[in-house]
Each structure stands twice: as structure tokens, then as C-alpha cells.
Amino acid sequence: MAQTINTAVTRTDAPRKVTGTATYAADVLPAGMLHGALATSSIAVGTLTSLDTSAAEAEPGVVAVLTHETLPDYKTVKGFYAGGPGSASFWPMEGPEIKYAGQPIAYVVAQTAAAARRGAQLISAEYEVGTPNIHMDPADSFVIGAQGDNKGMVTTKGDIDAGLAEAAQTVDVEYTTPFQHHNPMEMFSATAEWRGDRLTVWMPSQSVRTLRGGIAAAYDLPETSVRVISPFVGGAFGSKAGITPYTMLTIAAAKAVGAPVRLIVTRPQMYTVATFRPESVQKFRLGADANGKLTAFEHIEIAQTSQFDAVVNPGTHITRAMYASPNIHTEQRLARSDTNTGGFMRAPNEMQTFFGLEQAMDELAHKVGVDPVEMRRVNDTDRHPVEDVPFSSRSLMECYDSVSEGFGWQNRTPEPGSMTDGDWLVGYGCATATYPTNILASNARVRMQGTGNAYIELAAHDVGTGSYTIFAQIAAARLGLPVGACDVVMGEADLPVAPLSGGSTTAASAGSAVHDACLRIARMVATEVTARSEGPLAGLDPAQVTLDDGVLRGPGGQSQPLVEALAATAAGEVEAVGEFRHPALTDQLIRATFAGGYGTAGPVTPEFAMFAFGAEMAEVHVHRWTHEIRVPRLHGSFAAGTILNRKTAHSQLMGGMVWGIGSALHEITEVDKPRARFLNANIAEYLIPVNADVREVRVEMLDEQDDYVNPLGVKGIGELGIVGTAAAIANAVHHATGKRLRKLPIRMSDLV
Amino acid sequence: MRNFDYHRPTDIAAAIEAARADGAEILAGGTTMVDLMKIGVWEPQALVDITSLSELEGYDVGSDRITFGALARMAEVGDDDALKTAAPVLTESLWKAASPQLRHAARLGGNILQQTRCPYFRDTAYAQCNKRNPGSGCAALDGGETNLHAILGGSDACVAMYPGDFAQALVAFDAEVTTKGPGGARTIPFADLHVLPGDTPHIETILNRGEIVTGITVPVTGALKASHYLKARDRESYAFASASAAVGLDMDGDTVRDARIAIGGVAAVPWRARAAEDSLKGGPLTEETAREAGRIAFADAVPLEGSEYKIKLGADVVAGALMTAHARATGGE
Ligand SMILES: Cc1cc2nc3c(=O)[nH]c(=O)nc-3n(C[C@H](O)[C@H](O)[C@H](O)COP(=O)(O)OP(=O)(O)OC[C@H]3O[C@@H](n4cnc5c(N)ncnc54)[C@H](O)[C@@H]3O)c2cc1C
Ligand code: SF4
């Protein structure tokens, strides 16, 4: 029974998902429901001067056309980067102002989804058109912190210029990464139903409590009057985290028409009504001595942000933790352009910064003449190079050793262009992956029955990662029950507090709360059965009874399975709310999470720096005639503390690596500069890898013990896999062709 | 999507009658038609679904000609083993197109009449598009993104690129299209089917209103057996060509007797590169002559901003395709 952890357990929700019986938010059909559709702006900057809704209103089936002039009781919330729960600070349809292309300008409600969409197509708008800039100007950048101060956004240690001056070799390079969109398979949707002053919202969400808290406050309702339900999520990747205009518009529309309304955002609209990965420039100045040891490390990140928010996802906070250097300088900068506000997208601080960092390290290794893996080895460190605390655990070089062996790194001949296979040039590249271990407060309620069942309830989410399964595993292991006997209920704001599902925290934080609830159950049962006159544990001091893989054990070798002991209690059933409060969590952080925010301690606490690590290796082929770039092999070894479920963890890491292939070679949101619109807002033209692009992907998960991060020893793995992939591929492209490509994506057009 | 009438005639006369009405459009697999209707680019008043016209189904691989019904599916033809041997360029250009789902839905008649992927054509938020909205201008040429546009055959009014693959094979190998319309039946050289954009980019073919493509015929020639379709694209499958070449060689010993070259992903219409073909005839096929043919194929290309790479890429793809065709012609593959 104990072996339910660190084994490959098939998802408990898999049968429901593959048979279509899992009820997703947009599957719910409240009686009398109407359908919504958005009309969006064709221009990016300007003012709406007239909006003709007559044709839409005349369309059969259309019930109402709501505009900034006619939509009553529309409420908004503060944006995330201004400390609120919203996806952006600027709210469309509060007035005639247009600040980004594809901004909602009208909301059509109709009896059918087809009529609503047709109505939206029939709305015609006139504008006073301004001149937009869709690309940021990196020269016009500024430093700013998340809450308006610039604390921690600039780091200086030693003297960077002196470090560069003493270096045997230096690189001074710049990398660029494009706008990217999440494109989850499940469309954005919101369904709202008012019953008097009570509101229910069904919506795929990474944070039901953020939604409930924000909506209740906006409408000045007690939280008990607002239900937010999100049982399953068909992919989110950061795009379903905040409260977006489409949610608040649907709530207002349902109120306005006096009937439940459901909006399914169209795929092109998904590119503009929510967040995305902002474009960025990564500047590196590195210096190394003749052995490759760093003498200077400078990283300046310039990321795009909207005109009305400061999107700070500080990637330099991660890169500066990677390698030892006596002289370090980092800066986190932003530059504005005319888009909606960007946000988190799988590894929001890491994907683009590591594309820069890990290529810069490769460039420097090449100049110094050391093997790229050795380059990482000589700069490996057991203390955080800036914060000067030890890592709680760091298995980077174990990852490199493991991946090198399986991949056959020793077969690499260092000279670029020196390896071929028929008409293909062959290249090998490697890169470091990392992901910070975030720590958030969480609660979880576990109810156990003497008949051998357990119910685990918490306001966490399964965004497709396997959370339903791992919570059942944790409870099963602690309580001594089969996984199938542990039912997990999630995705409702009314359940016990759990954090927003983002930053790879759910397993670690919410999982630790489940673990704690199980320990509390054991204590309660022990208290009751030791007080009885009969039974194996009768008469013992309950404080001396411990829980060991589902068995209660006394100090003298007495033992009784927990479920048997529970069956012998008065009620035969027990319920406990577990808590996870890491010592590094301050009251302020705990309160932030309880308020629906993101109160993370870490990755650096006063005692330790906490990161998961990995090493990835790519074999790239470049065709002699077509210049096509293919990735026949991609290997990764990762160390992320305890692996709860080897199957779902493998899928997460592999999925991240596959996405990394896309980031490296395919993904880019194309833009039309003069009119600041996204051009390929659909999944036919926004390229992501197809099956044929993904050949051999091998994932190894190393054993790593970390007693500091949380009682389970778990670090996050949801984002780790994508982090090194693009750089590993870019390095392999250089090795194959001798061409150094410092922008994403790398396309054959760059190689002709 | 705008509401429309739906007809599904079972005989071709009725189909022609229905399709000649104002605002009526022909529907085959619908993968172009319905797609454009959903995004509001096309708003027909009526659709005439021709998929019940069973006489337009099927295909035949004969010894002197290969014939396809207009309703033959991309998938069934692309997967045909006999055709793979007789005319590799035809199967390769089909199975390297789109995705399995699309190839099962799409018919050859619809395939050759597919639409450009110009993003400005596909986004009705742009008022400017001479193809969608005659006389409105061209957003692509008005400072827009032109990396996907035609570097051959474009005009000041429109530089939309013809994105299809199969059509390149058809134009290279002298295919003909048979039609039936209000004016009776006719046979059109495939090379004449599509017309250059000029000042009227909204006129794309010489087909008349109500004229239904009934079939496609490809004569069997020496070069067809030693043919190849090479498609360069950023992902391995389910992507339009950045550049492609449909080629074939008929060798007389070491001498090229006949050469066929058409280039895709680069031109406004299916594009035969006759000068490149001529450069090879009567000489040997070497890596050098193949590369030279590639260069000649693009001699007249006018690159647009962002599409400069296509000239070199396209030339390399032509050369690479010729090398494979040569191997096939000489038993090397
Ligand atoms: C995402 C995506 C990717 C694609 N990728 C590729 C690719 O890589 N390569 C490629 O070559 N193609 C590609 N295509 C295009 C695809 O091959 C075409 O959409 C398809 O072949 C059209 O066939 P259909 O039967 O669906 O045509 P329909 O959509 O039914 O019709 C298309 C057009 O032809 C007209 N039409 C159809 N049949 C006849 C007839 N018998 N007589 C007269 N007019 C007729 C219709 O009126 C319409 O104008 C892609 C399409 C999509 C959506
Ligand atoms: S290139 Fe042609 S299709 Fe594209 S916007 Fe210009 S006119 Fe329209």
C-alpha cells in the first residue's frame, strides 16, 4: 500500500475523460441558458466613434446587443500586476477607448451560439484611429518592480567590468524571443447564472478562489453568495489564471438579460482577450577564464508589457541562481507597446531567459574551447551565487551525467558541421533546465470512513496534470487504502483553501496539506482508540502512537491498521482539515494566498535556495537541400525531489520538452506592424509540433531527497521540462551548421 | 456565419442549375468553403453540395492517361500504391498536404480550387483586400507582413500566394481539367485554369458561374514515372510549403530527354518553370546543372520584405528534387 507514491499510477479521471463523462465547465447547461458572443475591435489604438448594432439586433435569435453604452451593472477588478485578481488593469467596454486590437467592443446575447456569433459579425464600428506600436522598443525600457517599486529588480555583486576585463574569453550577445500564445485545447468559456443575489459561474480556471473573491468583491456580495465551479480544465498553461473581461462581461450580460448566459470565446479571440507570453530581449555579457570558469555574469532582460500594466516575470531572478561567478549584474527591464497585458505562460520567467542563458554559456564554451557539459560543471555551485544561501538540494551535474550517458554525448565531435548522416547535417546540443520551488499555504479536508473510503476535498485544480490522481495517492499511502478508495473533489471555491494552480506548486503545497490532514486523522483516531479499554492500542499514550504507511504503531511494537482502528471508534468516521504552512511563509504571504493571490515563499528563503534541475540534450538534423530542421532525439534527466507519480510526472516533463521543440522551431504569434494585429490567430497557422516532429523523447527522473521544501520532499515539475529545450536545440543547430541563431523560433529561412 | 440555403442535387444538370444562381457556391469537402464561411470571409446565399454526384467519384490509373473524378478524396488517391509507382509526384503532393483528417474530407476538385492563406484575406477586420473586397487596396502591400506571399506572378493589386501542392504536380505534367456548365462540357489545360491577379485579383480562374469541375486527366509520360514532389516546411507535417518543387525526368542514357519543373509556395498561381526545364534538356543531370535549373526557376522572382529567403530556398528545393528524380530515373532509388 505504501508503494502508491513514486510509482506509475494511471490517472483516476482517465476513464471519465476518454468516455466523455467528465463534465467540463462548458458542458453545464443551466435551464433557459442563452449564448453570448464577443465583437472585437479591428483597430489597436483609438476611440470608438460609432457602433451600429441594428443589423445584429435584427438577426433572428438575437436577444440583446450590449455595448459600453448599454451594458448595465458591469463590474471590473484590479489587474494582477496592480495587486488584484484581474488579467489586466484596463477593462474594455467601460468606455469608447481602444487600447489593443481584438478588444471586446460589444457583447451579443442570443438563443443559439450561431445566432450570437452571427450577430457579433454584423456589428459595425467606426473609429478615430491612432497609430499603434505592437513591438516594444528595447531602447525605451525601464526598471520596475511588481508593485511599482524596483526592489530586487537590479542585482549587483562585485564589479562586472573588472570581471570582464580579467576574462580570457567574453561574449556580449543578445537573444530575442517572440510573442507566444498558450492555445490550450479547451476554449476559454464562462457560464453565469444569477438567482436573485446569488451567482454561479462555471469556468475553466486555475484559481477558483481568485475568481470567487474577485467577483464577490466587485458585486459587493458575500462570498457565500458566489459559487465558482471548474471541475476539469482542458489545458491552461497560465492562460486561465486571472479574472478576464470575458468573465465579467458574461456575468453582467446574464444579469442584464435575466437568464443564464454562456460565452465560448472563439479561437482567434483567445489571442486578444486574455494573456500571452510577451516578447523579450535577453542580453548577456559573460566572461570566463581559460578553464571556462566564469569571471563575470551579466544578464539584462527586457520584456514587453502593455501600456497599462507592468508585467514583471523576473527571469533574471532565476538565471542569476545558476552559476557561480564573483561578479554578477542583473537587471529586469520592461518596454511598452500596444497590446493587451501579457502574463504567465508555461515557465514564464524561464523559457525565454534560458534560451538566452544556455546559448550564451554554449557560445562561451565554444570560445574557451571546453566541452559544453564541462562548462556547466566548472561553474556548478552549491550556494546561491547572489543570496549566498545553500541550495536545499541541487543535482544539476547528476542530471548532466545521467543524460550524457544515455544520449551518447561522448560521440560528439566538437567542430561545428563535423557530423553528417546522408543528406543531413547533424548537431548535438545541451542545456540546463531549472524551475524554482514555490511554496504556498494550503488547506485540505480529508474524511475517512471505517469502511475503507476516504474523501479528499480542496479548492485546488487539475489543469490536466494529474492532481486528482496524486492527491488520491498521497491519501492512500498515508491512510493505508487503495488509491481507488480515495475520492478527490476539487475545482470549487467553496472547498478548503488551496492555492492558485500556477508556478508548479499544486502537488507540493496542496499535496502537503492532504498529507497533514491524514496525519491529523491518525492522531484523532489514536486519541480515541487509546482511550478505549479494548483493542491493540488500548491504554497507550496517544502522543506515542505514530502513523506508518496506514498503520498506527505504539512504542512497544503494538500496531493496528488505521482503517481498523477507525472502524472501532464511536462514529466510525473522522474528518480533519490539514494545513501546510512552511516555516518560511510569513503571515502576509499566507494571507495573500487565502485572499486568492499568489503568496509564495521561495525560491529563496533565509535558509535555502530551492530549485529543481535538469539537463537536456538534443540531436538536430538540418537538411542539405531543404534546410529543414528536425529533432530526431531529445533526452532530458531531471531531479525534482520526490516523484509522486512516475507516469504523470513523466508526461509533464515530456510534454514540456515537446512544447520546447515548438518554442525552438515553430511557435510565434506573427504580427502586422502597421495595424498592430496578430496575424496567425488560429491553430492552423500558429505552428506547434505535430506527431511527426516528435521522434525520440526520453525522460529520466533521478532520485533526490529534499527535506526542507515540504514534508513530501516535492519540487514542481509542471514547467521544468520546457526550460532548457529551445537552447539545447539552438546549440545543436549551431553544432550542425556553424550558424548561431539568437532568435526564436529558428526556421529554415534562417539557414538558407 | 450567415444563414444560407442548402441544396444537394443528385444529378449534374440540377447541380449546374442550382450553382449558376446568384450567390450560390459549390460545396465539395468543405474544408476551404466552410472554413472561410465560419470566419465571415465568404457569405454565400446558397451552397450546392455536389457530393451526391456519384459520377464524379473514383479515379483510374491507365497506361496512357490517369483520370481522377472531381470527388476523389485526397486520401484515397494519395495512398494508392499503383499510382505511387506510376506517378510518385501525384501521390507525394497529396499525402504531404494538410493533415489526415483534411485529406479524408477534401476532394480533388476542391483541392485545386483552394484559397490563398494570405492572413489579410482571412481576417475581415482588414477592410483593405482587393481579392475579398475589390478596389479596397491591399493590406499586405500596405506595410504588412509579406513573408508568405508570392514572389512570382504577383501584381500591384495583390501578391497572394497559391498554397496548394497537388496543383504543382498537375501543371508540371500537362494535366487537363474537364468541366460541365451552363454552356456545356469543355476541357481546359490545367495551366490555363488559374489566372494571374493583375488588376482583378478577385477573379481567380476561368471557370464560369455554375461550371462544375468533373475531372482531371494527366497524360502518362516518361518523366511521370521518375517524378518527385519535394516540400520544404518548418514542421514535418500539416504545414503549407515554404517552397516546393514538382519535378520529373526522362533520361536517355546520361542525357535529359524531358524535364518537368513546377514550383510551389512561391507564386500567385500554380507555376511551371519552363526556362529551367529547357536548361536541362539535352544535357546531363548533375548537382551543378540541377542547381543551375533551380536558379533559373527563380530568375524573375521579385522578393517581398521577409521573403528574400525563398529565392535561395526555392532554388535549393528544385535542385534537391531533381537529384531524387534523377536517382529514380536511373534506377538509383
Ligand atoms: C488547416 C489546413 C491546412 C491545409 N494544408 C494544406 C497543404 O499543406 N497543402 C495543400 O495543398 N492544401 C492544404 N489545405 C487545403 C486543402 O487541401 C483544401 O482545403 C481542400 O483540398 C479543399 O477541398 P474540399 O473538397 O474541402 O473543397 P471545398 O472547400 O468544398 O471547396 C473549395 C473551393 O472549390 C470549389 N469547388 C469544389 N469542388 C468543385 C468542383 N467540382 N467544381 C467547381 N468548383 C468546386 C468550391 O466552391 C470552393 O470555392 C489545407 C487546408 C486547411 C484547412
Ligand atoms: S495580397 Fe491579395 S489577398 Fe492578400 S491582402 Fe493583398 S489583395 Fe488581399
Short mmCIF file of N, CA and C in Angstrom, two decimals, chain A residues 619-678:
data_model
loop_
_atom_site.label_atom_id
_atom_site.label_comp_id
_atom_site.label_asym_id
_atom_site.label_seq_id
_atom_site.Cartn_x
_atom_site.Cartn_y
_atom_site.Cartn_z
N GLU A 619 19.53 16.11 -30.39
CA GLU A 619 20.20 15.85 -31.67
C GLU A 619 19.35 16.51 -32.74
N VAL A 620 20.00 17.35 -33.52
CA VAL A 620 19.29 18.09 -34.56
C VAL A 620 19.84 17.69 -35.93
N HIS A 621 18.94 17.54 -36.88
CA HIS A 621 19.35 17.31 -38.27
C HIS A 621 18.91 18.49 -39.13
N VAL A 622 19.79 18.94 -39.99
CA VAL A 622 19.45 20.03 -40.91
C VAL A 622 19.68 19.52 -42.33
N HIS A 623 18.63 19.61 -43.15
CA HIS A 623 18.71 19.01 -44.48
C HIS A 623 19.51 19.86 -45.46
N ARG A 624 20.33 19.18 -46.22
CA ARG A 624 21.24 19.84 -47.15
C ARG A 624 20.48 20.62 -48.22
N TRP A 625 19.36 20.09 -48.70
CA TRP A 625 18.64 20.75 -49.79
C TRP A 625 17.52 21.65 -49.27
N THR A 626 16.73 21.13 -48.38
CA THR A 626 15.55 21.91 -47.95
C THR A 626 15.85 22.81 -46.76
N HIS A 627 16.97 22.58 -46.08
CA HIS A 627 17.34 23.34 -44.88
C HIS A 627 16.36 23.11 -43.74
N GLU A 628 15.51 22.11 -43.87
CA GLU A 628 14.57 21.79 -42.80
C GLU A 628 15.34 21.35 -41.56
N ILE A 629 14.79 21.72 -40.40
CA ILE A 629 15.43 21.39 -39.12
C ILE A 629 14.55 20.37 -38.41
N ARG A 630 15.11 19.25 -38.07
CA ARG A 630 14.34 18.21 -37.39
C ARG A 630 15.08 17.78 -36.13
N VAL A 631 14.32 17.25 -35.18
CA VAL A 631 14.90 16.85 -33.90
C VAL A 631 14.66 15.36 -33.69
N PRO A 632 15.53 14.51 -34.21
CA PRO A 632 15.27 13.08 -34.07
C PRO A 632 15.39 12.57 -32.63
N ARG A 633 16.18 13.27 -31.81
CA ARG A 633 16.31 12.78 -30.42
C ARG A 633 16.34 13.97 -29.46
N LEU A 634 15.61 13.80 -28.36
CA LEU A 634 15.63 14.80 -27.31
C LEU A 634 15.60 14.04 -25.98
N HIS A 635 16.65 14.20 -25.21
CA HIS A 635 16.72 13.49 -23.93
C HIS A 635 16.79 14.50 -22.79
N GLY A 636 16.17 14.15 -21.68
CA GLY A 636 16.27 15.01 -20.50
C GLY A 636 16.37 14.17 -19.25
N SER A 637 17.23 14.58 -18.34
CA SER A 637 17.26 13.98 -17.00
C SER A 637 16.95 15.06 -16.00
N PHE A 638 16.10 14.75 -15.06
CA PHE A 638 15.61 15.76 -14.13
C PHE A 638 15.67 15.26 -12.70
N ALA A 639 15.93 16.19 -11.80
CA ALA A 639 15.89 15.87 -10.37
C ALA A 639 15.00 16.90 -9.71
N ALA A 640 13.87 16.45 -9.20
CA ALA A 640 12.88 17.37 -8.65
C ALA A 640 12.32 16.84 -7.34
N GLY A 641 13.20 16.37 -6.49
CA GLY A 641 12.73 15.85 -5.20
C GLY A 641 11.95 14.57 -5.40
N THR A 642 10.97 14.36 -4.52
CA THR A 642 10.15 13.15 -4.60
C THR A 642 9.29 13.18 -5.86
N ILE A 643 9.29 12.10 -6.59
CA ILE A 643 8.37 11.98 -7.72
C ILE A 643 7.14 11.23 -7.20
N LEU A 644 6.01 11.89 -7.17
CA LEU A 644 4.82 11.28 -6.57
C LEU A 644 4.25 10.19 -7.48
N ASN A 645 4.19 10.49 -8.78
CA ASN A 645 3.59 9.55 -9.73
C ASN A 645 4.47 9.51 -10.96
N ARG A 646 5.11 8.41 -11.18
CA ARG A 646 6.10 8.36 -12.26
C ARG A 646 5.47 8.48 -13.65
N LYS A 647 4.22 8.18 -13.74
CA LYS A 647 3.56 8.25 -15.04
C LYS A 647 3.18 9.71 -15.36
N THR A 648 2.46 10.35 -14.43
CA THR A 648 2.02 11.72 -14.73
C THR A 648 3.23 12.66 -14.73
N ALA A 649 4.23 12.39 -13.90
CA ALA A 649 5.43 13.24 -13.90
C ALA A 649 6.16 13.11 -15.23
N HIS A 650 6.27 11.87 -15.69
CA HIS A 650 6.91 11.64 -16.99
C HIS A 650 6.17 12.42 -18.07
N SER A 651 4.84 12.37 -18.03
CA SER A 651 4.04 13.08 -19.04
C SER A 651 4.27 14.58 -18.96
N GLN A 652 4.35 15.11 -17.74
CA GLN A 652 4.57 16.54 -17.60
C GLN A 652 5.92 16.95 -18.18
N LEU A 653 6.94 16.19 -17.86
CA LEU A 653 8.28 16.54 -18.33
C LEU A 653 8.38 16.38 -19.84
N MET A 654 7.82 15.28 -20.32
CA MET A 654 7.84 15.03 -21.75
C MET A 654 7.03 16.10 -22.49
N GLY A 655 5.87 16.42 -21.94
CA GLY A 655 5.04 17.46 -22.56
C GLY A 655 5.77 18.78 -22.62
N GLY A 656 6.49 19.10 -21.56
CA GLY A 656 7.27 20.34 -21.55
C GLY A 656 8.34 20.31 -22.63
N MET A 657 9.01 19.18 -22.77
CA MET A 657 10.07 19.08 -23.79
C MET A 657 9.49 19.19 -25.19
N VAL A 658 8.33 18.56 -25.39
CA VAL A 658 7.69 18.63 -26.72
C VAL A 658 7.32 20.08 -27.02
N TRP A 659 6.78 20.75 -26.02
CA TRP A 659 6.44 22.16 -26.21
C TRP A 659 7.74 22.95 -26.51
N GLY A 660 8.81 22.53 -25.87
CA GLY A 660 10.10 23.19 -26.12
C GLY A 660 10.54 23.05 -27.57
N ILE A 661 10.24 21.92 -28.18
CA ILE A 661 10.54 21.77 -29.62
C ILE A 661 9.78 22.84 -30.38
N GLY A 662 8.53 23.03 -29.98
CA GLY A 662 7.72 24.05 -30.63
C GLY A 662 8.29 25.44 -30.43
N SER A 663 8.68 25.72 -29.20
CA SER A 663 9.26 27.03 -28.91
C SER A 663 10.51 27.26 -29.75
N ALA A 664 11.30 26.22 -29.89
CA ALA A 664 12.57 26.35 -30.61
C ALA A 664 12.34 26.56 -32.10
N LEU A 665 11.42 25.80 -32.68
CA LEU A 665 11.37 25.72 -34.14
C LEU A 665 10.07 26.21 -34.77
N HIS A 666 9.01 26.34 -34.01
CA HIS A 666 7.72 26.58 -34.66
C HIS A 666 6.98 27.82 -34.18
N GLU A 667 6.91 27.98 -32.87
CA GLU A 667 5.92 28.91 -32.33
C GLU A 667 6.28 30.37 -32.47
N ILE A 668 5.36 31.12 -32.99
CA ILE A 668 5.49 32.58 -32.98
C ILE A 668 4.12 33.16 -33.31
N THR A 669 3.70 34.14 -32.56
CA THR A 669 2.50 34.87 -32.92
C THR A 669 2.94 35.97 -33.87
N GLU A 670 2.57 35.82 -35.15
CA GLU A 670 3.01 36.79 -36.16
C GLU A 670 2.23 38.09 -35.98
N VAL A 671 2.89 39.20 -36.27
CA VAL A 671 2.20 40.47 -36.10
C VAL A 671 2.21 41.29 -37.37
N ASP A 672 1.16 42.07 -37.50
CA ASP A 672 1.05 43.05 -38.58
C ASP A 672 1.44 44.38 -37.96
N LYS A 673 2.61 44.84 -38.31
CA LYS A 673 3.15 46.01 -37.62
C LYS A 673 2.28 47.26 -37.77
N PRO A 674 1.92 47.65 -39.00
CA PRO A 674 1.24 48.94 -39.09
C PRO A 674 -0.07 49.00 -38.31
N ARG A 675 -0.77 47.84 -38.21
CA ARG A 675 -2.08 47.90 -37.58
C ARG A 675 -2.12 47.13 -36.26
N ALA A 676 -0.97 46.63 -35.86
CA ALA A 676 -0.81 46.00 -34.54
C ALA A 676 -1.80 44.89 -34.27
N ARG A 677 -2.04 44.05 -35.30
CA ARG A 677 -2.91 42.88 -35.07
C ARG A 677 -2.08 41.61 -35.13
N PHE A 678 -2.54 40.59 -34.41
CA PHE A 678 -1.92 39.27 -34.53
C PHE A 678 -2.45 38.61 -35.79
#
